[in-house]
Coordinates of C-alpha atoms in Angstrom, one line a residue:
M1 CA -2.5 21.0 -27.5
N2 CA -4.0 17.7 -28.6
Y3 CA -2.3 14.3 -28.3
K4 CA -1.2 14.3 -31.9
Q5 CA 0.7 17.6 -31.6
S6 CA 2.3 16.4 -28.3
Y7 CA 3.4 13.2 -30.1
E8 CA 4.9 15.1 -33.0
M9 CA 6.8 17.4 -30.5
W10 CA 8.5 14.4 -28.9
L11 CA 9.5 13.2 -32.3
E12 CA 11.0 16.6 -33.3
S13 CA 12.6 17.6 -30.1
D14 CA 16.4 17.5 -29.7
V15 CA 16.0 16.7 -26.0
I16 CA 14.3 13.3 -26.6
D17 CA 16.9 10.5 -27.2
I18 CA 17.0 8.4 -30.4
I19 CA 15.9 5.2 -28.8
T20 CA 12.7 6.8 -27.4
K21 CA 12.0 8.3 -30.8
E22 CA 12.4 5.0 -32.5
E23 CA 9.9 3.5 -30.0
L24 CA 7.4 6.2 -30.8
K25 CA 7.9 5.9 -34.6
A26 CA 7.1 2.2 -34.4
L27 CA 3.7 2.8 -32.9
N28 CA 1.0 2.1 -35.5
N29 CA -2.1 2.0 -33.3
E30 CA -3.7 5.4 -33.1
K31 CA -5.5 4.5 -29.9
E32 CA -2.2 3.7 -28.3
I33 CA -0.7 7.0 -29.4
E34 CA -3.7 8.8 -28.0
D35 CA -3.5 7.0 -24.6
R36 CA 0.2 7.8 -24.3
F37 CA -0.2 11.5 -25.1
Y38 CA -3.8 12.7 -24.4
K39 CA -2.7 13.9 -20.9
N40 CA 0.3 14.1 -18.6
L41 CA 0.8 11.2 -16.2
E42 CA -1.2 12.4 -13.2
F43 CA 0.7 13.5 -10.1
G44 CA -1.5 13.0 -7.1
T45 CA -0.9 12.4 -3.4
G46 CA 0.6 9.1 -4.3
G47 CA 3.0 10.6 -6.8
L48 CA 3.1 9.0 -10.2
R49 CA 2.3 5.5 -11.4
G50 CA 2.0 4.2 -15.0
K51 CA 3.4 1.9 -17.6
I52 CA 7.0 2.2 -18.5
A53 CA 7.1 3.6 -22.0
A54 CA 7.6 6.8 -24.0
G55 CA 4.9 9.5 -23.8
T56 CA 3.5 12.1 -21.5
N57 CA 1.1 9.6 -19.9
R58 CA 3.9 7.0 -19.2
M59 CA 6.7 6.5 -16.8
N60 CA 10.0 7.4 -18.4
I61 CA 13.1 9.6 -17.6
Y62 CA 11.4 12.6 -19.1
T63 CA 8.2 12.5 -17.1
V64 CA 10.2 11.5 -14.0
G65 CA 12.5 14.5 -14.7
K66 CA 9.6 16.9 -15.0
A67 CA 7.9 15.7 -11.8
T68 CA 11.2 16.0 -10.0
Q69 CA 11.9 19.5 -11.3
G70 CA 8.5 20.5 -9.9
L71 CA 9.3 18.8 -6.6
A72 CA 12.6 20.6 -6.5
K73 CA 10.9 24.0 -7.0
Y74 CA 8.5 23.2 -4.1
L75 CA 11.4 22.3 -1.8
V76 CA 13.6 25.3 -2.5
T77 CA 10.5 27.6 -2.3
N78 CA 9.4 26.3 1.1
F79 CA 12.6 25.3 2.9
T80 CA 16.1 26.6 3.5
N81 CA 18.9 24.2 2.3
P82 CA 16.4 21.4 1.8
S83 CA 17.4 17.7 1.6
I84 CA 15.7 14.6 0.3
A85 CA 16.1 10.8 0.7
I86 CA 15.6 8.5 -2.3
A87 CA 15.1 4.7 -2.4
Y88 CA 14.1 2.3 -5.2
D89 CA 13.0 -1.3 -5.4
S90 CA 13.6 -4.2 -7.8
R91 CA 11.4 -3.0 -10.7
N92 CA 12.7 -2.5 -14.1
M93 CA 14.1 1.1 -14.4
S94 CA 13.7 1.9 -10.7
D95 CA 17.5 2.5 -10.3
V96 CA 17.5 4.6 -13.5
F97 CA 14.6 6.7 -12.4
A98 CA 16.1 7.1 -8.9
E99 CA 19.4 8.4 -10.5
T100 CA 17.4 10.7 -12.8
A101 CA 15.6 12.2 -9.9
A102 CA 18.8 12.6 -7.9
K103 CA 20.6 14.5 -10.7
V104 CA 17.7 16.9 -11.2
L105 CA 17.4 17.6 -7.5
A106 CA 21.1 18.1 -7.1
A107 CA 21.1 20.5 -10.0
N108 CA 18.5 22.6 -8.2
G109 CA 20.6 22.7 -5.0
V110 CA 18.7 20.1 -3.1
K111 CA 20.9 17.7 -1.1
V112 CA 20.1 14.1 -2.0
Y113 CA 20.6 11.0 0.2
L114 CA 20.4 8.1 -2.2
Y115 CA 20.4 4.5 -1.0
E116 CA 23.3 2.6 -2.6
S117 CA 21.1 -0.4 -3.5
L118 CA 17.5 -1.3 -3.4
R119 CA 15.5 -0.9 -0.2
P120 CA 11.8 -1.4 0.9
T121 CA 9.5 1.6 0.8
P122 CA 9.1 1.7 4.6
M123 CA 12.9 2.0 5.0
L124 CA 12.7 5.2 2.9
S125 CA 9.9 6.5 5.2
F126 CA 12.3 5.8 8.2
A127 CA 15.3 7.4 6.5
V128 CA 13.4 10.7 5.8
R129 CA 12.7 11.1 9.5
H130 CA 16.1 9.7 10.7
L131 CA 18.1 12.0 8.4
G132 CA 15.9 15.0 9.1
A133 CA 15.1 15.4 5.4
E134 CA 12.3 17.6 4.1
A135 CA 11.0 15.0 1.6
G136 CA 11.5 11.5 0.2
I137 CA 11.0 9.6 -3.0
V138 CA 10.7 5.9 -3.6
L139 CA 10.7 4.4 -7.1
T140 CA 8.2 1.5 -7.1
A141 CA 4.8 0.4 -8.5
S142 CA 4.3 -1.8 -5.4
H143 CA 2.5 -5.0 -6.5
N144 CA 1.6 -4.0 -10.1
P145 CA 2.7 -6.2 -13.1
K146 CA 6.2 -5.7 -14.6
E147 CA 5.1 -3.2 -17.2
Y148 CA 4.5 -0.6 -14.4
N149 CA 6.7 1.7 -12.3
G150 CA 5.9 4.6 -10.0
Y151 CA 7.2 7.5 -8.1
K152 CA 6.0 8.0 -4.5
V153 CA 6.7 11.3 -2.7
Y154 CA 7.0 11.6 1.1
G155 CA 6.9 14.6 3.4
S156 CA 9.2 15.4 6.3
D157 CA 7.1 13.4 8.7
G158 CA 7.9 10.2 6.7
G159 CA 4.3 9.9 5.4
Q160 CA 3.1 10.2 1.9
L161 CA 2.7 13.8 0.7
T162 CA -0.4 15.5 2.0
D163 CA -3.1 16.7 -0.3
N164 CA -2.2 20.4 0.0
A165 CA 1.5 19.8 -0.6
A166 CA 0.8 17.5 -3.5
N167 CA -1.3 20.2 -5.1
E168 CA 1.4 22.7 -4.7
V169 CA 4.0 20.4 -6.3
L170 CA 1.6 19.7 -9.1
G171 CA 1.2 23.5 -9.7
Y172 CA 5.0 23.8 -10.1
I173 CA 5.1 20.7 -12.4
N174 CA 2.5 22.2 -14.6
E175 CA 4.6 25.3 -15.1
I176 CA 7.6 23.3 -16.4
D177 CA 8.4 22.8 -20.1
L178 CA 9.5 19.2 -20.4
F179 CA 11.9 20.1 -23.2
T180 CA 13.6 23.2 -21.8
G181 CA 12.7 23.5 -18.1
I182 CA 14.5 20.6 -16.4
K183 CA 17.9 21.1 -14.8
T184 CA 20.3 18.2 -14.3
M185 CA 23.9 17.6 -13.4
N186 CA 26.1 14.5 -13.6
T187 CA 26.6 12.2 -10.7
E188 CA 30.3 12.8 -10.2
D189 CA 29.8 16.6 -9.9
A190 CA 26.9 16.1 -7.5
V191 CA 29.0 13.9 -5.2
K192 CA 32.0 16.4 -5.3
A193 CA 29.7 19.3 -4.5
G194 CA 28.3 17.4 -1.5
L195 CA 24.8 17.4 -3.1
L196 CA 24.7 13.6 -3.4
V197 CA 25.4 11.3 -0.5
Y198 CA 24.9 7.6 -0.5
I199 CA 23.0 6.0 2.4
G200 CA 24.8 3.0 3.9
E201 CA 24.5 0.4 6.7
D202 CA 24.4 2.9 9.5
V203 CA 20.9 3.9 8.6
D204 CA 19.9 0.3 8.1
N205 CA 21.1 -0.6 11.5
A206 CA 19.3 2.3 13.1
Y207 CA 16.1 1.1 11.4
Y208 CA 16.6 -2.5 12.6
E209 CA 17.1 -1.3 16.2
K210 CA 13.8 0.5 16.0
V211 CA 12.0 -2.5 14.6
E212 CA 13.1 -4.5 17.6
T213 CA 11.2 -2.1 19.9
V214 CA 7.8 -3.2 18.4
V215 CA 8.1 -6.7 19.8
V216 CA 5.4 -7.0 22.4
N217 CA 6.3 -10.2 24.3
K218 CA 10.0 -9.8 24.4
E219 CA 10.6 -12.7 26.8
L220 CA 8.7 -15.1 24.7
V221 CA 10.6 -14.2 21.5
K222 CA 14.0 -14.2 23.3
E223 CA 13.4 -17.7 24.8
R224 CA 11.6 -19.5 22.1
A225 CA 12.0 -17.8 18.7
S226 CA 14.2 -20.6 17.4
E227 CA 11.3 -23.1 17.8
L228 CA 9.2 -21.4 15.0
N229 CA 9.6 -23.0 11.5
I230 CA 9.2 -20.3 8.8
I231 CA 9.0 -20.2 5.0
Y232 CA 9.6 -16.8 3.5
T233 CA 9.4 -15.6 -0.1
P234 CA 10.5 -12.1 -1.1
I235 CA 8.7 -12.6 -4.5
H236 CA 11.7 -11.1 -6.4
G237 CA 11.6 -7.9 -4.4
S238 CA 13.4 -5.7 -1.9
G239 CA 12.4 -7.6 1.3
N240 CA 14.9 -10.4 1.0
I241 CA 17.7 -8.8 3.0
P242 CA 15.9 -6.7 5.6
V243 CA 13.2 -9.3 6.5
R244 CA 15.8 -12.0 7.0
A245 CA 18.1 -9.6 8.9
M246 CA 15.3 -8.8 11.4
L247 CA 14.2 -12.4 11.8
K248 CA 17.8 -13.4 12.5
R249 CA 18.3 -10.5 15.0
L250 CA 15.3 -11.7 16.9
G251 CA 16.4 -15.3 17.1
Y252 CA 14.2 -16.8 14.3
T253 CA 17.0 -19.1 13.0
N254 CA 14.7 -21.7 11.4
V255 CA 13.9 -19.7 8.3
H256 CA 13.6 -21.3 4.8
I257 CA 13.7 -19.1 1.7
V258 CA 12.0 -19.9 -1.6
K259 CA 15.1 -19.9 -3.8
E260 CA 13.3 -19.4 -7.1
Q261 CA 11.9 -16.1 -5.8
E262 CA 14.8 -15.0 -3.6
L263 CA 16.8 -12.6 -5.9
P264 CA 15.5 -9.3 -7.2
D265 CA 14.1 -9.4 -10.7
G266 CA 11.9 -6.7 -12.2
N267 CA 10.4 -9.2 -14.7
F268 CA 8.9 -11.3 -11.8
P269 CA 9.4 -14.6 -13.8
T270 CA 7.5 -16.8 -11.2
A271 CA 4.9 -14.2 -10.3
P272 CA 3.6 -12.1 -13.3
Y273 CA 1.3 -10.2 -10.8
P274 CA 3.6 -10.0 -7.7
N275 CA 0.8 -9.3 -5.2
P276 CA 0.7 -11.3 -2.0
E277 CA -3.1 -11.1 -2.3
N278 CA -2.7 -13.4 -5.2
P279 CA -2.6 -17.1 -4.2
Q280 CA -0.5 -18.0 -7.3
V281 CA 2.6 -16.2 -6.0
F282 CA 2.7 -18.7 -3.1
E283 CA 2.6 -21.9 -5.2
L284 CA 6.4 -22.5 -4.9
A285 CA 6.2 -21.8 -1.1
I286 CA 3.4 -24.3 -0.7
E287 CA 5.4 -26.9 -2.6
M288 CA 8.3 -26.3 -0.3
A289 CA 5.9 -26.6 2.7
K290 CA 5.2 -30.2 1.8
E291 CA 8.9 -31.0 2.7
V292 CA 9.6 -28.4 5.4
G293 CA 6.3 -28.6 7.4
P294 CA 6.4 -24.9 8.5
D295 CA 4.4 -23.3 11.3
L296 CA 4.2 -20.1 9.2
I297 CA 4.5 -19.1 5.5
F298 CA 4.6 -15.4 4.4
G299 CA 5.7 -13.4 1.4
T300 CA 6.4 -9.7 0.7
D301 CA 5.6 -7.7 -2.4
P302 CA 8.4 -6.0 -4.5
D303 CA 8.7 -2.9 -2.4
C304 CA 8.1 -4.8 0.8
D305 CA 5.3 -2.7 2.2
R306 CA 2.7 -5.5 2.0
I307 CA 2.8 -9.0 3.3
G308 CA 0.7 -12.1 2.7
V309 CA 0.3 -15.0 5.1
I310 CA -0.4 -18.7 4.3
V311 CA -2.0 -21.0 6.9
K312 CA -2.6 -24.7 6.9
E313 CA -6.3 -25.6 7.6
D314 CA -7.3 -28.7 9.6
S315 CA -8.1 -30.3 6.3
G316 CA -4.5 -30.1 5.3
E317 CA -5.2 -27.5 2.6
Y318 CA -3.0 -24.3 2.5
K319 CA -4.9 -21.0 2.4
V320 CA -3.9 -17.4 1.9
L321 CA -5.4 -15.3 4.7
T322 CA -7.1 -12.1 3.6
G323 CA -5.7 -8.7 4.7
N324 CA -8.7 -8.2 7.0
Q325 CA -8.1 -11.6 8.7
V326 CA -4.4 -10.9 9.3
G327 CA -5.3 -7.5 10.6
V328 CA -7.9 -8.9 13.0
L329 CA -5.5 -11.6 14.2
L330 CA -2.8 -8.9 14.9
S331 CA -5.3 -6.7 16.6
E332 CA -6.4 -9.4 19.0
Y333 CA -2.8 -10.7 19.6
M334 CA -1.3 -7.3 20.2
L335 CA -4.1 -6.1 22.6
N336 CA -4.1 -9.4 24.4
A337 CA -0.3 -9.4 24.7
R338 CA -0.4 -5.9 26.1
K339 CA -3.0 -7.1 28.6
E340 CA -0.9 -10.1 29.6
T341 CA 2.3 -8.0 30.0
G342 CA 0.4 -5.4 32.0
V343 CA 0.7 -2.4 29.7
L344 CA -2.9 -2.3 28.2
S345 CA -4.5 1.1 28.4
T346 CA -7.8 2.7 27.4
K347 CA -5.7 5.1 25.3
D348 CA -4.5 2.1 23.2
T349 CA -5.8 2.7 19.6
L350 CA -6.2 0.7 16.4
I351 CA -6.5 2.6 13.2
K352 CA -8.1 1.1 10.1
T353 CA -9.5 2.4 6.8
I354 CA -13.2 2.9 5.9
V355 CA -13.0 -0.2 3.7
T356 CA -11.5 -2.4 6.3
T357 CA -13.4 -5.0 8.4
E358 CA -15.6 -3.9 11.2
M359 CA -14.6 -7.1 13.0
A360 CA -11.6 -5.1 14.3
T361 CA -14.1 -2.8 16.0
R362 CA -15.4 -5.7 18.0
V363 CA -11.8 -6.6 19.0
A364 CA -11.1 -3.1 20.2
E365 CA -14.3 -3.0 22.2
A366 CA -13.5 -6.4 23.9
Y367 CA -10.3 -4.8 25.3
D368 CA -11.8 -1.4 26.1
A369 CA -9.4 0.0 23.5
Q370 CA -10.2 2.7 20.9
I371 CA -10.5 2.3 17.1
M372 CA -10.6 4.9 14.4
S373 CA -11.4 4.8 10.7
V374 CA -9.7 6.9 8.1
L375 CA -9.9 7.2 4.3
T376 CA -8.2 4.6 2.2
G377 CA -4.5 5.2 1.9
F378 CA -1.9 4.7 4.6
K379 CA -0.9 8.3 4.7
Y380 CA -4.1 9.0 6.6
I381 CA -3.0 6.5 9.2
G382 CA 0.3 8.2 9.3
E383 CA -1.4 11.6 9.9
K384 CA -3.2 10.1 12.9
I385 CA 0.1 8.8 14.3
E386 CA 1.5 12.3 14.0
E387 CA -1.5 13.7 15.8
F388 CA -1.2 11.2 18.6
E389 CA 2.5 12.1 19.1
Q390 CA 1.7 15.8 19.1
T391 CA -1.2 15.7 21.5
G392 CA -0.5 12.6 23.6
S393 CA -4.2 11.8 23.2
N394 CA -3.8 8.1 22.2
N395 CA -1.3 5.2 22.2
F396 CA -0.8 3.9 18.6
V397 CA -0.9 0.1 18.7
L398 CA -1.6 -1.0 15.2
G399 CA -2.6 0.5 11.8
F400 CA -3.8 -1.7 9.0
E401 CA -5.8 -1.8 5.8
E402 CA -7.5 -4.7 4.0
S403 CA -4.9 -4.6 1.2
Y404 CA -2.3 -6.4 3.2
G405 CA -0.6 -3.4 4.9
Y406 CA 0.2 -3.2 8.6
L407 CA 2.2 -0.9 10.9
S408 CA 3.2 -0.6 14.5
G409 CA 5.6 1.9 16.1
G410 CA 5.8 5.6 15.2
F411 CA 9.2 5.7 13.5
V412 CA 7.8 4.7 10.1
R413 CA 4.7 6.4 8.5
D414 CA 3.8 3.9 5.8
K415 CA 2.8 0.2 5.8
D416 CA 5.8 -1.9 6.6
A417 CA 6.2 -5.6 5.8
V418 CA 9.4 -5.8 7.7
I419 CA 7.7 -4.8 10.9
A420 CA 4.7 -6.9 10.0
A421 CA 6.9 -10.0 9.5
T422 CA 8.3 -9.7 13.0
L423 CA 4.9 -9.2 14.6
I424 CA 3.3 -12.1 12.6
A425 CA 6.2 -14.4 13.5
E426 CA 5.7 -13.4 17.2
M427 CA 2.0 -14.0 17.0
A428 CA 2.5 -17.5 15.3
L429 CA 5.1 -18.3 18.0
Y430 CA 2.6 -17.4 20.8
Y431 CA -0.1 -19.5 19.3
K432 CA 2.3 -22.4 18.8
T433 CA 3.1 -22.4 22.5
K434 CA -0.7 -22.7 23.0
G435 CA -0.9 -25.7 20.6
K436 CA -2.5 -23.8 17.8
N437 CA -1.7 -22.5 14.4
L438 CA -3.0 -19.2 12.9
A439 CA -5.9 -20.9 11.1
Q440 CA -7.2 -22.3 14.4
A441 CA -6.6 -18.9 16.1
L442 CA -8.7 -17.2 13.4
H443 CA -11.5 -19.7 13.8
D444 CA -11.5 -19.0 17.6
L445 CA -11.9 -15.3 16.8
F446 CA -14.8 -16.0 14.4
E447 CA -16.5 -17.9 17.2
K448 CA -15.9 -15.0 19.6
Y449 CA -16.8 -12.0 17.4
G450 CA -18.9 -13.3 14.6
Y451 CA -18.3 -14.7 11.1
Y452 CA -17.3 -11.6 9.1
K453 CA -16.6 -12.0 5.4
E454 CA -15.3 -9.3 3.1
E455 CA -14.9 -9.3 -0.7
L456 CA -13.2 -7.0 -3.1
V457 CA -14.2 -6.7 -6.7
S458 CA -11.8 -4.8 -9.0
I459 CA -13.0 -3.8 -12.4
T460 CA -10.3 -2.6 -14.8
M461 CA -11.2 0.3 -17.2
E462 CA -8.2 1.3 -19.2
G463 CA -7.5 4.6 -20.9
K464 CA -9.4 7.8 -21.2
D465 CA -12.7 6.1 -21.9
G466 CA -12.3 3.9 -18.8
Q467 CA -11.6 6.9 -16.5
E468 CA -14.8 8.6 -17.8
Q469 CA -16.8 5.4 -17.3
I470 CA -15.6 5.1 -13.7
A471 CA -16.6 8.7 -12.9
A472 CA -20.0 8.3 -14.5
M473 CA -20.7 5.1 -12.6
I474 CA -20.0 6.7 -9.2
T475 CA -22.0 9.8 -10.2
A476 CA -25.0 7.7 -11.2
L477 CA -24.9 5.9 -7.9
R478 CA -24.7 9.1 -6.0
E479 CA -27.7 10.6 -7.8
N480 CA -29.8 7.4 -7.8
T481 CA -29.1 5.9 -4.4
P482 CA -30.7 2.4 -3.9
T483 CA -33.0 1.9 -1.0
E484 CA -32.2 -1.8 -0.4
V485 CA -29.9 -4.6 -1.4
N486 CA -31.3 -8.2 -1.7
G487 CA -34.4 -7.2 0.4
V488 CA -32.4 -5.5 3.2
K489 CA -32.8 -1.8 3.7
I490 CA -29.9 0.6 3.4
A491 CA -29.6 2.4 6.8
T492 CA -26.8 4.9 6.2
V493 CA -25.2 6.5 3.2
E494 CA -21.7 8.0 3.6
D495 CA -20.6 10.3 0.8
Y496 CA -17.0 11.3 1.3
K497 CA -17.0 13.7 -1.6
L498 CA -19.9 15.7 -0.1
S499 CA -18.6 14.9 3.5
T500 CA -22.1 13.8 4.6
R501 CA -23.4 10.8 6.5
T502 CA -27.1 10.4 6.0
N503 CA -29.3 8.2 8.2
V504 CA -31.8 7.1 5.6
L505 CA -34.2 5.6 8.1
E506 CA -34.4 8.6 10.4
G507 CA -33.9 11.3 7.7
T508 CA -31.0 13.0 9.6
K509 CA -27.6 14.1 8.2
E510 CA -24.2 14.8 9.8
E511 CA -20.8 16.0 8.6
I512 CA -18.0 13.5 8.0
K513 CA -14.8 15.1 9.3
L514 CA -12.4 13.5 6.9
P515 CA -10.7 14.8 3.7
K516 CA -12.9 14.8 0.6
S517 CA -12.7 11.8 -1.7
N518 CA -15.0 10.5 -4.4
V519 CA -16.1 7.5 -2.3
L520 CA -19.6 6.2 -1.4
K521 CA -20.3 3.8 1.5
F522 CA -23.7 2.1 2.1
V523 CA -24.4 0.4 5.5
L524 CA -27.4 -1.9 5.7
E525 CA -29.7 -2.8 8.6
D526 CA -28.1 -6.2 9.1
R527 CA -24.5 -4.7 9.5
S528 CA -23.5 -5.6 6.0
W529 CA -22.0 -2.7 3.9
F530 CA -20.4 -1.9 0.6
V531 CA -18.1 0.8 -0.7
I532 CA -17.4 2.0 -4.3
R533 CA -14.3 4.0 -5.0
P534 CA -11.9 4.6 -7.9
S535 CA -8.4 3.3 -7.4
G536 CA -5.8 6.0 -6.7
T537 CA -3.0 4.1 -8.4
E538 CA -4.6 1.8 -11.1
P539 CA -7.2 2.2 -13.9
K540 CA -9.8 0.4 -11.8
V541 CA -13.0 0.9 -9.9
K542 CA -13.1 -1.0 -6.6
I543 CA -16.1 -2.4 -4.9
Y544 CA -15.7 -3.5 -1.3
A545 CA -18.4 -5.6 0.4
S546 CA -18.8 -7.1 3.9
V547 CA -21.4 -9.4 5.6
V548 CA -21.7 -11.1 8.9
G549 CA -23.0 -14.7 9.0
K550 CA -24.0 -17.3 11.6
D551 CA -21.1 -19.5 10.6
E552 CA -18.6 -19.8 7.7
V553 CA -21.1 -21.4 5.3
D554 CA -23.8 -18.8 6.0
A555 CA -21.3 -15.9 5.6
A556 CA -20.0 -17.3 2.3
E557 CA -23.6 -17.7 1.0
K558 CA -24.6 -14.2 2.2
S559 CA -21.5 -12.7 0.6
K560 CA -22.0 -14.3 -2.8
A561 CA -25.6 -13.1 -3.0
F562 CA -24.7 -9.6 -1.7
V563 CA -21.9 -9.1 -4.2
S564 CA -24.2 -10.3 -7.0
N565 CA -26.8 -7.8 -6.1
I566 CA -24.3 -4.9 -5.9
K567 CA -23.1 -5.8 -9.4
Q568 CA -26.6 -5.7 -10.7
I569 CA -27.2 -2.3 -9.1
L570 CA -24.0 -1.0 -10.7
N571 CA -24.7 -2.8 -14.0
V572 CA -21.2 -4.5 -14.1
K573 CA -20.1 -8.1 -14.5

């Protein structure tokens, strides 16, 4: 069936509501019609993500219903009396999509635990494990603009669905007729039948108690938490209540909230791109800082799995730390705190992704700890945590990725900005007792380990044509591998699709024992490296680059030249 036929079927079907049909009839751009209907919204290991609109390639109650019917079939096929937990964030339609999913699952005999109001993604991960559910769903598009929403699916371990399970769910989804194959029941009947139960404060409190256990230097926090002056912004998202609740429980009473960004709002009026990587989202917090004079500023994204940190430089300028920098600071702080409190072990392990800074490797080496690299995506960190628990081989200390995601403790299996907020506050408090702020602490680490600088270049390629261009770009690079960048030889080529690591200089090859992914990584003789990969959640190709300099100026100059040369190789602007 072509896109035009699919479009006409939606207009003619009795299942599609009148408002949706009017939206479709109003479309007068053939390219827009094609993009909405040329394919089904893809269900991958991250679930669904797309713009909120009518069409098979969009987020709406029909595509959510079809995905949920497939998930229900997977659950009833593989488990006896399965149950599932569902959460949603502040995005437009998140509550509607959550209720849609709940009604479909209940109609299929799956018991649903639904949060009674918005909650962060990591609290859903916790709830799945705490309630003994076989799966979980959270309705969120993380840090995307307001036009987007998404549907993330979790397994019984609290981590995002594995590749094999996601493929099985996708198989069931593909069997379903969107117009005739989706079961549903009304909310009242689901509650009466015991198939819909609302999650309340008891699960929240159980989560908060677990978060308290990740505090490393408990005496320091207990005695001096009230001395730390914090500004926090929830950026119109779901972090407002849980982050503040945890800070209060731990004694951080001197907390100031950015009022204009305090309440949930799916239109994100003060932050059109509500991503803590984006300095613009912190403009109001920085204005507030001029009056408050905080020791620490941080903000969480709409589903509160990512956190951004602002520091004040010696020059007086406020600066957003990169995800890599916060990860390195936390790595150093947590390993050092474990050393100071006498619990450091050679089994202690940091887990990062293949696109995350190698500076963390230097930190681990300094404490005789271990470090592991996994594919991009926090589910792979979650899988390692599960492996550690099953085998007892390692102590999980910290997992992090460059995109502002951090985790400690084994009770959540996704990045968690509530946990991160408590650890970052503890770290800032520790350095304050030493007469330093986080900017000064980071400078000390650069002096100790080297001046690492990372860059991320994201190139948006919308629609069908964009997806084809991204695939062609990576294929061309795979088939025509460069030998050098800016006069420095490429030493190693890692191809995660072919699962090979090639030592170019020695002509040897070894197997990469990670899941396959269409990702290429090039490591140069001077320890610089770059990675190219398609985004798993957005219509983008991402280029990651890293250099090591003699000082900050040298690193910045090297990075600028390096990125410029990579763009020339890829023929992109």
